[in-house]
Amino acid sequence: MESARTSCLVNWPTLNYQDNQDTFRLIHMASQMIGKIKLTLCSEVNHWWHVTLHVTPTGLTTGLLHYHRFSFEIRMDLVDHLIVIKTSDGGRETIELKDSSVSDLYKKLFSSLSSLGIHIKIWGVPVETEDRVPFEKDKKVRSYNKETVENFVWILNDTERVLEEIRSKFLGKVSPIHFFWGSFDLSVMFFSGKKAPEHGPVPNVGRSVVLEAYSHEGCSMGFWPGMGYGEAAFFSYIYPEPANYKSYKIKPEQAKYSDQLMEFILPYSEVEQSGSDKMIHDFFSSSLQGAFELAGWDKSLLKNIRK
């Protein structure tokens, strides 16, 4: 029997990656700048969990960051269209998100940090993307579509809500639901508890990053707006990929295995048309079930996942 939460109606908004690549480039690079600041300040945690951003009602946040004798937070408020920096001693700086270049955004961010007494250096080159123009040199003025980023936040919030329900059914080691600013996706990863074989190279991703991220067997799922694929989609994969994975009867029927990405894809457009949570709940549930059916995970880790 489906719960009210599982089957609730949702007005999934339109999200067109192809028509808004400038907008996504701006917020992607903004998230990378902010994420690199967090990387500089935080102690290392397994699988790079210490570098991720987290969803808020209005966007993304670094969470609490410590700097010498005070603390601060950087938020990407994609509803008020601001980057907001707040410190524990009452300091506050804002940067408007609007049509601009990556270079201009980069300069404003670090000028604002400096005015608050925060002096940090980062490696100013994008990661996990084919366009590796350094932030400071990316001077092309890009359009910023407010409606697009507001819809993006809406999708992140509703996706996290469904992932929370799936995550609650798992009794083993599982990551937070968090946002990776390199690949620009919201995801969660479940672990079998066993070590994994060494992962092969991944384009545009550092070797040390890959080896740490995939050191143990895992099943990952989440959402991204289209980078590297061309359209917004929900995704899932198991590492290492089990035998016969491509032919696995994942739910719903609209989900297909991508040979390009080596993972299952559920196009966001299908979910938008459905008008409910059920399709992505089925997709995420079925994805995790596949780890038990195909990869031989210990079934005692599974509390009560719906088939």
C-alpha atoms as a printed R data frame, in Angstrom:
    type eleno elety resid chain resno      x      y       z
1   ATOM     1    CA   MET     A     1  0.000  0.000   0.000
2   ATOM     2    CA   GLU     A     2  1.370  3.397  -0.980
3   ATOM     3    CA   SER     A     3  1.800  6.054   1.656
4   ATOM     4    CA   ALA     A     4  0.304  9.495   1.213
5   ATOM     5    CA   ARG     A     5  3.835 10.891   0.907
6   ATOM     6    CA   THR     A     6  4.815  8.413  -1.797
7   ATOM     7    CA   SER     A     7  1.861  9.209  -4.038
8   ATOM     8    CA   CYS     A     8  1.474 12.921  -3.364
9   ATOM     9    CA   LEU     A     9  0.824 15.237  -6.271
10  ATOM    10    CA   VAL     A    10  3.597 17.660  -7.172
11  ATOM    11    CA   ASN     A    11  3.537 20.471  -9.689
12  ATOM    12    CA   TRP     A    12  6.935 19.699 -11.202
13  ATOM    13    CA   PRO     A    13  8.082 22.863 -13.017
14  ATOM    14    CA   THR     A    14  9.599 23.070 -16.473
15  ATOM    15    CA   LEU     A    15 13.393 22.871 -16.646
16  ATOM    16    CA   ASN     A    16 15.029 23.232 -20.045
17  ATOM    17    CA   TYR     A    17 18.800 22.835 -19.898
18  ATOM    18    CA   GLN     A    18 19.480 23.440 -23.580
19  ATOM    19    CA   ASP     A    19 17.774 26.850 -23.597
20  ATOM    20    CA   ASN     A    20 19.436 27.968 -20.349
21  ATOM    21    CA   GLN     A    21 23.060 26.883 -20.608
22  ATOM    22    CA   ASP     A    22 24.350 30.371 -19.780
23  ATOM    23    CA   THR     A    23 22.306 30.414 -16.579
24  ATOM    24    CA   PHE     A    24 23.499 26.989 -15.522
25  ATOM    25    CA   ARG     A    25 27.116 27.870 -16.329
26  ATOM    26    CA   LEU     A    26 26.896 30.864 -13.994
27  ATOM    27    CA   ILE     A    27 25.371 29.009 -11.052
28  ATOM    28    CA   HIS     A    28 27.572 25.956 -11.661
29  ATOM    29    CA   MET     A    29 30.736 28.060 -11.531
30  ATOM    30    CA   ALA     A    30 29.414 29.999  -8.517
31  ATOM    31    CA   SER     A    31 28.859 26.697  -6.699
32  ATOM    32    CA   GLN     A    32 32.387 25.576  -7.615
33  ATOM    33    CA   MET     A    33 33.938 28.754  -6.199
34  ATOM    34    CA   ILE     A    34 31.964 28.326  -2.985
35  ATOM    35    CA   GLY     A    35 32.684 24.602  -2.848
36  ATOM    36    CA   LYS     A    36 36.404 25.189  -3.260
37  ATOM    37    CA   ILE     A    37 36.306 27.594  -0.320
38  ATOM    38    CA   LYS     A    38 34.701 24.840   1.761
39  ATOM    39    CA   LEU     A    39 37.305 22.356   0.515
40  ATOM    40    CA   THR     A    40 40.074 24.709   1.690
41  ATOM    41    CA   LEU     A    41 38.698 25.011   5.221
42  ATOM    42    CA   CYS     A    42 37.175 21.628   6.107
43  ATOM    43    CA   SER     A    43 38.812 18.519   7.511
44  ATOM    44    CA   GLU     A    44 38.703 15.521   5.195
45  ATOM    45    CA   VAL     A    45 35.832 13.052   5.452
46  ATOM    46    CA   ASN     A    46 35.528  9.756   3.577
47  ATOM    47    CA   HIS     A    47 34.227  9.822  -0.005
48  ATOM    48    CA   TRP     A    48 34.705 13.635  -0.145
49  ATOM    49    CA   TRP     A    49 31.554 14.250   1.886
50  ATOM    50    CA   HIS     A    50 33.252 17.226   3.548
51  ATOM    51    CA   VAL     A    51 33.245 19.315   0.348
52  ATOM    52    CA   THR     A    52 29.579 19.062  -0.577
53  ATOM    53    CA   LEU     A    53 26.891 21.722  -0.428
54  ATOM    54    CA   HIS     A    54 23.443 21.160   1.072
55  ATOM    55    CA   VAL     A    55 19.957 22.068  -0.051
56  ATOM    56    CA   THR     A    56 18.046 24.830   1.709
57  ATOM    57    CA   PRO     A    57 14.473 26.015   1.044
58  ATOM    58    CA   THR     A    58 15.907 28.683  -1.269
59  ATOM    59    CA   GLY     A    59 19.035 27.133  -2.735
60  ATOM    60    CA   LEU     A    60 22.344 25.768  -1.482
61  ATOM    61    CA   THR     A    61 24.641 26.329   1.485
62  ATOM    62    CA   THR     A    62 28.137 25.474   2.646
63  ATOM    63    CA   GLY     A    63 26.859 24.992   6.165
64  ATOM    64    CA   LEU     A    64 29.027 26.160   9.058
65  ATOM    65    CA   LEU     A    65 32.614 27.032   8.124
66  ATOM    66    CA   HIS     A    66 35.326 27.851  10.688
67  ATOM    67    CA   TYR     A    67 37.895 30.554  10.064
68  ATOM    68    CA   HIS     A    68 40.384 31.428  12.809
69  ATOM    69    CA   ARG     A    69 38.346 32.778  15.750
70  ATOM    70    CA   PHE     A    70 34.962 33.076  14.049
71  ATOM    71    CA   SER     A    71 32.658 31.111  11.762
72  ATOM    72    CA   PHE     A    72 30.734 31.888   8.611
73  ATOM    73    CA   GLU     A    73 28.366 30.472   6.022
74  ATOM    74    CA   ILE     A    74 27.934 31.087   2.308
75  ATOM    75    CA   ARG     A    75 24.486 30.610   0.821
76  ATOM    76    CA   MET     A    76 23.376 30.605  -2.786
77  ATOM    77    CA   ASP     A    77 19.881 32.028  -2.459
78  ATOM    78    CA   LEU     A    78 18.316 31.190  -5.805
79  ATOM    79    CA   VAL     A    79 14.939 32.653  -4.880
80  ATOM    80    CA   ASP     A    80 16.155 36.131  -3.921
81  ATOM    81    CA   HIS     A    81 19.002 35.667  -6.424
82  ATOM    82    CA   LEU     A    82 21.859 36.475  -4.098
83  ATOM    83    CA   ILE     A    83 25.036 34.948  -2.772
84  ATOM    84    CA   VAL     A    84 24.924 35.716   0.949
85  ATOM    85    CA   ILE     A    85 27.921 35.532   3.285
86  ATOM    86    CA   LYS     A    86 27.163 35.750   7.029
87  ATOM    87    CA   THR     A    87 29.677 35.621   9.866
88  ATOM    88    CA   SER     A    88 29.298 34.704  13.530
89  ATOM    89    CA   ASP     A    89 30.301 38.228  14.572
90  ATOM    90    CA   GLY     A    90 27.410 39.824  12.671
91  ATOM    91    CA   GLY     A    91 29.081 40.540   9.360
92  ATOM    92    CA   ARG     A    92 27.070 40.209   6.160
93  ATOM    93    CA   GLU     A    93 27.804 40.678   2.473
94  ATOM    94    CA   THR     A    94 25.585 39.990  -0.541
95  ATOM    95    CA   ILE     A    95 26.325 39.575  -4.232
96  ATOM    96    CA   GLU     A    96 23.494 39.864  -6.728
97  ATOM    97    CA   LEU     A    97 23.018 36.998  -9.155
98  ATOM    98    CA   LYS     A    98 22.240 38.489 -12.553
99  ATOM    99    CA   ASP     A    99 23.559 38.668 -16.111
100 ATOM   100    CA   SER     A   100 27.332 38.709 -15.684
101 ATOM   101    CA   SER     A   101 30.583 36.944 -16.437
102 ATOM   102    CA   VAL     A   102 32.089 34.218 -14.299
103 ATOM   103    CA   SER     A   103 35.107 36.478 -13.867
104 ATOM   104    CA   ASP     A   104 33.021 39.315 -12.442
105 ATOM   105    CA   LEU     A   105 31.253 36.959 -10.041
106 ATOM   106    CA   TYR     A   106 34.589 35.542  -8.912
107 ATOM   107    CA   LYS     A   107 36.033 38.992  -8.188
108 ATOM   108    CA   LYS     A   108 32.941 40.114  -6.273
109 ATOM   109    CA   LEU     A   109 32.878 36.948  -4.156
110 ATOM   110    CA   PHE     A   110 36.475 37.247  -2.999
111 ATOM   111    CA   SER     A   111 36.208 40.999  -2.519
112 ATOM   112    CA   SER     A   112 33.206 40.402  -0.247
113 ATOM   113    CA   LEU     A   113 35.055 37.751   1.716
114 ATOM   114    CA   SER     A   114 38.027 40.069   2.141
115 ATOM   115    CA   SER     A   115 35.808 42.877   3.435
116 ATOM   116    CA   LEU     A   116 34.622 40.471   6.158
117 ATOM   117    CA   GLY     A   117 38.194 39.625   7.139
118 ATOM   118    CA   ILE     A   118 38.186 36.251   5.371
119 ATOM   119    CA   HIS     A   119 41.303 35.818   3.244
120 ATOM   120    CA   ILE     A   120 41.300 32.540   1.345
121 ATOM   121    CA   LYS     A   121 43.021 31.335  -1.794
122 ATOM   122    CA   ILE     A   122 41.555 28.598  -3.980
123 ATOM   123    CA   TRP     A   123 42.641 26.864  -7.162
124 ATOM   124    CA   GLY     A   124 40.643 28.988  -9.580
125 ATOM   125    CA   VAL     A   125 40.090 26.402 -12.307
126 ATOM   126    CA   PRO     A   126 36.783 24.570 -12.854
127 ATOM   127    CA   VAL     A   127 36.690 20.804 -12.307
128 ATOM   128    CA   GLU     A   128 34.593 17.973 -13.747
129 ATOM   129    CA   THR     A   129 33.679 20.001 -16.820
130 ATOM   130    CA   GLU     A   130 35.074 20.207 -20.341
131 ATOM   131    CA   ASP     A   131 35.230 24.008 -20.196
132 ATOM   132    CA   ARG     A   132 38.261 24.563 -17.943
133 ATOM   133    CA   VAL     A   133 38.691 28.316 -18.464
134 ATOM   134    CA   PRO     A   134 39.895 29.725 -15.098
135 ATOM   135    CA   PHE     A   135 37.232 31.695 -13.231
136 ATOM   136    CA   GLU     A   136 39.240 34.891 -13.435
137 ATOM   137    CA   LYS     A   137 39.623 34.643 -17.216
138 ATOM   138    CA   ASP     A   138 36.061 33.628 -18.099
139 ATOM   139    CA   LYS     A   139 34.874 37.072 -19.158
140 ATOM   140    CA   LYS     A   140 31.970 36.165 -21.419
141 ATOM   141    CA   VAL     A   141 28.814 37.891 -20.163
142 ATOM   142    CA   ARG     A   142 26.144 35.229 -19.655
143 ATOM   143    CA   SER     A   143 22.395 35.620 -19.261
144 ATOM   144    CA   TYR     A   144 20.799 34.740 -15.940
145 ATOM   145    CA   ASN     A   145 17.212 33.463 -16.053
146 ATOM   146    CA   LYS     A   146 15.527 33.892 -12.670
147 ATOM   147    CA   GLU     A   147 12.597 31.601 -13.432
148 ATOM   148    CA   THR     A   148 14.946 28.782 -14.410
149 ATOM   149    CA   VAL     A   149 16.921 28.869 -11.164
150 ATOM   150    CA   GLU     A   150 13.739 29.175  -9.093
151 ATOM   151    CA   ASN     A   151 12.403 26.050 -10.824
152 ATOM   152    CA   PHE     A   152 15.736 24.338 -10.173
153 ATOM   153    CA   VAL     A   153 15.421 25.006  -6.434
154 ATOM   154    CA   TRP     A   154 11.880 23.665  -6.447
155 ATOM   155    CA   ILE     A   155 13.081 20.429  -8.050
156 ATOM   156    CA   LEU     A   156 15.985 20.077  -5.591
157 ATOM   157    CA   ASN     A   157 13.638 20.427  -2.624
158 ATOM   158    CA   ASP     A   158 11.119 17.885  -3.892
159 ATOM   159    CA   THR     A   159 13.822 15.449  -4.975
160 ATOM   160    CA   GLU     A   160 15.473 15.615  -1.570
161 ATOM   161    CA   ARG     A   161 12.131 14.875   0.073
162 ATOM   162    CA   VAL     A   162 11.762 11.631  -1.921
163 ATOM   163    CA   LEU     A   163 15.401 10.653  -1.364
164 ATOM   164    CA   GLU     A   164 14.912 11.124   2.383
165 ATOM   165    CA   GLU     A   165 12.133  8.545   2.335
166 ATOM   166    CA   ILE     A   166 14.248  6.028   0.398
167 ATOM   167    CA   ARG     A   167 17.225  6.680   2.665
168 ATOM   168    CA   SER     A   168 15.125  6.006   5.763
169 ATOM   169    CA   LYS     A   169 14.609  2.393   4.634
170 ATOM   170    CA   PHE     A   170 18.331  1.575   4.655
171 ATOM   171    CA   LEU     A   171 20.096  0.291   7.767
172 ATOM   172    CA   GLY     A   172 23.689  0.330   6.538
173 ATOM   173    CA   LYS     A   173 26.243  3.018   5.783
174 ATOM   174    CA   VAL     A   174 24.723  5.758   3.677
175 ATOM   175    CA   SER     A   175 25.869  9.235   2.690
176 ATOM   176    CA   PRO     A   176 24.027 12.432   3.507
177 ATOM   177    CA   ILE     A   177 21.770 13.715   0.747
178 ATOM   178    CA   HIS     A   178 24.077 16.374  -0.610
179 ATOM   179    CA   PHE     A   179 25.031 18.441  -3.624
180 ATOM   180    CA   PHE     A   180 28.283 17.834  -5.487
181 ATOM   181    CA   TRP     A   181 29.389 21.106  -7.038
182 ATOM   182    CA   GLY     A   182 31.840 19.455  -9.440
183 ATOM   183    CA   SER     A   183 29.287 17.367 -11.321
184 ATOM   184    CA   PHE     A   184 26.474 19.692 -10.160
185 ATOM   185    CA   ASP     A   185 24.110 17.018  -8.924
186 ATOM   186    CA   LEU     A   186 22.048 16.206  -5.861
187 ATOM   187    CA   SER     A   187 22.662 12.635  -4.769
188 ATOM   188    CA   VAL     A   188 22.807 10.012  -2.061
189 ATOM   189    CA   MET     A   189 24.930  6.855  -1.981
190 ATOM   190    CA   PHE     A   190 24.220  3.570  -0.207
191 ATOM   191    CA   PHE     A   191 27.049  1.163   0.666
192 ATOM   192    CA   SER     A   192 27.147 -2.629   0.921
193 ATOM   193    CA   GLY     A   193 29.974 -2.524   3.449
194 ATOM   194    CA   LYS     A   194 32.452 -4.235   1.125
195 ATOM   195    CA   LYS     A   195 35.513 -2.739  -0.525
196 ATOM   196    CA   ALA     A   196 35.294 -2.173  -4.276
197 ATOM   197    CA   PRO     A   197 37.842 -2.889  -7.027
198 ATOM   198    CA   GLU     A   198 39.894  0.089  -8.135
199 ATOM   199    CA   HIS     A   199 37.797  2.435 -10.267
200 ATOM   200    CA   GLY     A   200 39.067  3.342 -13.718
201 ATOM   201    CA   PRO     A   201 39.797  6.908 -14.881
202 ATOM   202    CA   VAL     A   202 36.900  9.357 -15.199
203 ATOM   203    CA   PRO     A   203 37.176 12.230 -17.728
204 ATOM   204    CA   ASN     A   204 37.912 15.622 -16.139
205 ATOM   205    CA   VAL     A   205 38.040 14.151 -12.603
206 ATOM   206    CA   GLY     A   206 41.250 13.821 -10.588
207 ATOM   207    CA   ARG     A   207 42.471 10.279  -9.934
208 ATOM   208    CA   SER     A   208 42.622 10.740  -6.165
209 ATOM   209    CA   VAL     A   209 39.032 11.993  -6.161
210 ATOM   210    CA   VAL     A   210 37.786  8.935  -8.043
211 ATOM   211    CA   LEU     A   211 39.672  6.424  -5.899
212 ATOM   212    CA   GLU     A   212 38.328  7.881  -2.651
213 ATOM   213    CA   ALA     A   213 34.773  8.322  -3.923
214 ATOM   214    CA   TYR     A   214 34.515  4.721  -5.132
215 ATOM   215    CA   SER     A   215 36.630  2.901  -2.569
216 ATOM   216    CA   HIS     A   216 33.639  0.784  -1.480
217 ATOM   217    CA   GLU     A   217 30.711 -0.873  -3.240
218 ATOM   218    CA   GLY     A   218 27.866  1.565  -3.626
219 ATOM   219    CA   CYS     A   219 24.540  2.399  -5.185
220 ATOM   220    CA   SER     A   220 24.073  6.074  -6.026
221 ATOM   221    CA   MET     A   221 20.991  7.972  -7.171
222 ATOM   222    CA   GLY     A   222 19.906 11.555  -7.587
223 ATOM   223    CA   PHE     A   223 19.185 14.410  -9.986
224 ATOM   224    CA   TRP     A   224 21.130 16.759 -12.193
225 ATOM   225    CA   PRO     A   225 19.940 19.500 -14.550
226 ATOM   226    CA   GLY     A   226 21.700 18.301 -17.689
227 ATOM   227    CA   MET     A   227 25.468 18.845 -17.661
228 ATOM   228    CA   GLY     A   228 27.210 16.097 -19.608
229 ATOM   229    CA   TYR     A   229 23.932 14.631 -20.824
230 ATOM   230    CA   GLY     A   230 22.001 17.436 -22.475
231 ATOM   231    CA   GLU     A   231 18.750 17.337 -20.527
232 ATOM   232    CA   ALA     A   232 17.604 17.283 -16.934
233 ATOM   233    CA   ALA     A   233 17.322 13.763 -15.534
234 ATOM   234    CA   PHE     A   234 17.195 11.524 -12.507
235 ATOM   235    CA   PHE     A   235 19.974  8.930 -12.427
236 ATOM   236    CA   SER     A   236 21.066  5.773 -10.635
237 ATOM   237    CA   TYR     A   237 23.990  3.365 -10.854
238 ATOM   238    CA   ILE     A   238 25.727  0.585  -8.955
239 ATOM   239    CA   TYR     A   239 29.495  0.348  -8.569
240 ATOM   240    CA   PRO     A   240 30.957 -2.040  -9.455
241 ATOM   241    CA   GLU     A   241 28.355 -2.633 -12.136
242 ATOM   242    CA   PRO     A   242 26.891 -6.128 -11.660
243 ATOM   243    CA   ALA     A   243 26.431 -8.662 -14.456
244 ATOM   244    CA   ASN     A   244 23.295 -8.194 -16.560
245 ATOM   245    CA   TYR     A   245 22.772 -4.701 -15.143
246 ATOM   246    CA   LYS     A   246 21.798 -3.236 -18.510
247 ATOM   247    CA   SER     A   247 18.875 -5.638 -18.786
248 ATOM   248    CA   TYR     A   248 17.621 -5.049 -15.238
249 ATOM   249    CA   LYS     A   249 13.867 -4.343 -15.237
250 ATOM   250    CA   ILE     A   250 14.055 -1.040 -13.443
251 ATOM   251    CA   LYS     A   251 10.900  0.940 -12.717
252 ATOM   252    CA   PRO     A   252  9.197  2.881 -14.205
253 ATOM   253    CA   GLU     A   253  9.214  1.779 -17.828
254 ATOM   254    CA   GLN     A   254 10.289  5.289 -18.910
255 ATOM   255    CA   ALA     A   255 13.708  4.735 -17.280
256 ATOM   256    CA   LYS     A   256 16.426  3.396 -19.579
257 ATOM   257    CA   TYR     A   257 20.069  2.370 -19.310
258 ATOM   258    CA   SER     A   258 22.459  4.887 -20.916
259 ATOM   259    CA   ASP     A   259 25.495  3.323 -22.575
260 ATOM   260    CA   GLN     A   260 26.989  6.821 -22.706
261 ATOM   261    CA   LEU     A   261 26.833  7.314 -18.933
262 ATOM   262    CA   MET     A   262 26.774  3.651 -17.839
263 ATOM   263    CA   GLU     A   263 23.821  4.284 -15.550
264 ATOM   264    CA   PHE     A   264 20.043  4.340 -15.583
265 ATOM   265    CA   ILE     A   265 18.352  7.570 -16.588
266 ATOM   266    CA   LEU     A   266 14.802  8.785 -15.990
267 ATOM   267    CA   PRO     A   267 14.252 11.968 -18.034
268 ATOM   268    CA   TYR     A   268 12.957 14.831 -15.941
269 ATOM   269    CA   SER     A   269 10.410 15.631 -18.649
270 ATOM   270    CA   GLU     A   270  8.654 12.314 -17.937
271 ATOM   271    CA   VAL     A   271  8.347 13.148 -14.256
272 ATOM   272    CA   GLU     A   272  7.157 16.669 -15.038
273 ATOM   273    CA   GLN     A   273  4.351 15.252 -17.167
274 ATOM   274    CA   SER     A   274  3.355 12.715 -14.494
275 ATOM   275    CA   GLY     A   275  2.518 15.386 -11.911
276 ATOM   276    CA   SER     A   276  3.353 13.204  -8.898
277 ATOM   277    CA   ASP     A   277  6.181 11.742  -6.814
278 ATOM   278    CA   LYS     A   278  5.355  8.164  -7.726
279 ATOM   279    CA   MET     A   279  7.560  7.889 -10.803
280 ATOM   280    CA   ILE     A   280 10.786  8.997  -9.090
281 ATOM   281    CA   HIS     A   281  9.915  7.092  -5.921
282 ATOM   282    CA   ASP     A   282  9.572  3.932  -8.025
283 ATOM   283    CA   PHE     A   283 12.813  4.745  -9.832
284 ATOM   284    CA   PHE     A   284 14.852  5.284  -6.672
285 ATOM   285    CA   SER     A   285 13.283  2.291  -4.859
286 ATOM   286    CA   SER     A   286 13.864  0.020  -7.821
287 ATOM   287    CA   SER     A   287 17.449  1.272  -8.145
288 ATOM   288    CA   LEU     A   288 18.278  0.296  -4.587
289 ATOM   289    CA   GLN     A   289 16.449 -3.012  -4.949
290 ATOM   290    CA   GLY     A   290 18.724 -3.780  -7.892
291 ATOM   291    CA   ALA     A   291 21.775 -3.708  -5.618
292 ATOM   292    CA   PHE     A   292 20.262 -6.553  -3.604
293 ATOM   293    CA   GLU     A   293 18.957 -8.547  -6.551
294 ATOM   294    CA   LEU     A   294 21.957 -8.205  -8.880
295 ATOM   295    CA   ALA     A   295 24.969 -7.356  -6.699
296 ATOM   296    CA   GLY     A   296 24.168 -9.716  -3.828
297 ATOM   297    CA   TRP     A   297 23.957 -7.146  -1.074
298 ATOM   298    CA   ASP     A   298 23.046 -8.391   2.402
299 ATOM   299    CA   LYS     A   299 19.244 -8.147   2.602
300 ATOM   300    CA   SER     A   300 19.396 -7.404   6.322
301 ATOM   301    CA   LEU     A   301 20.457 -3.865   5.316
302 ATOM   302    CA   LEU     A   302 17.062 -3.282   3.750
303 ATOM   303    CA   LYS     A   303 14.258 -2.326   6.105
304 ATOM   304    CA   ASN     A   304 11.119 -2.241   3.971
305 ATOM   305    CA   ILE     A   305 11.714 -0.977   0.488
306 ATOM   306    CA   ARG     A   306  8.661 -1.113  -1.762
307 ATOM   307    CA   LYS     A   307  9.089 -3.152  -4.961
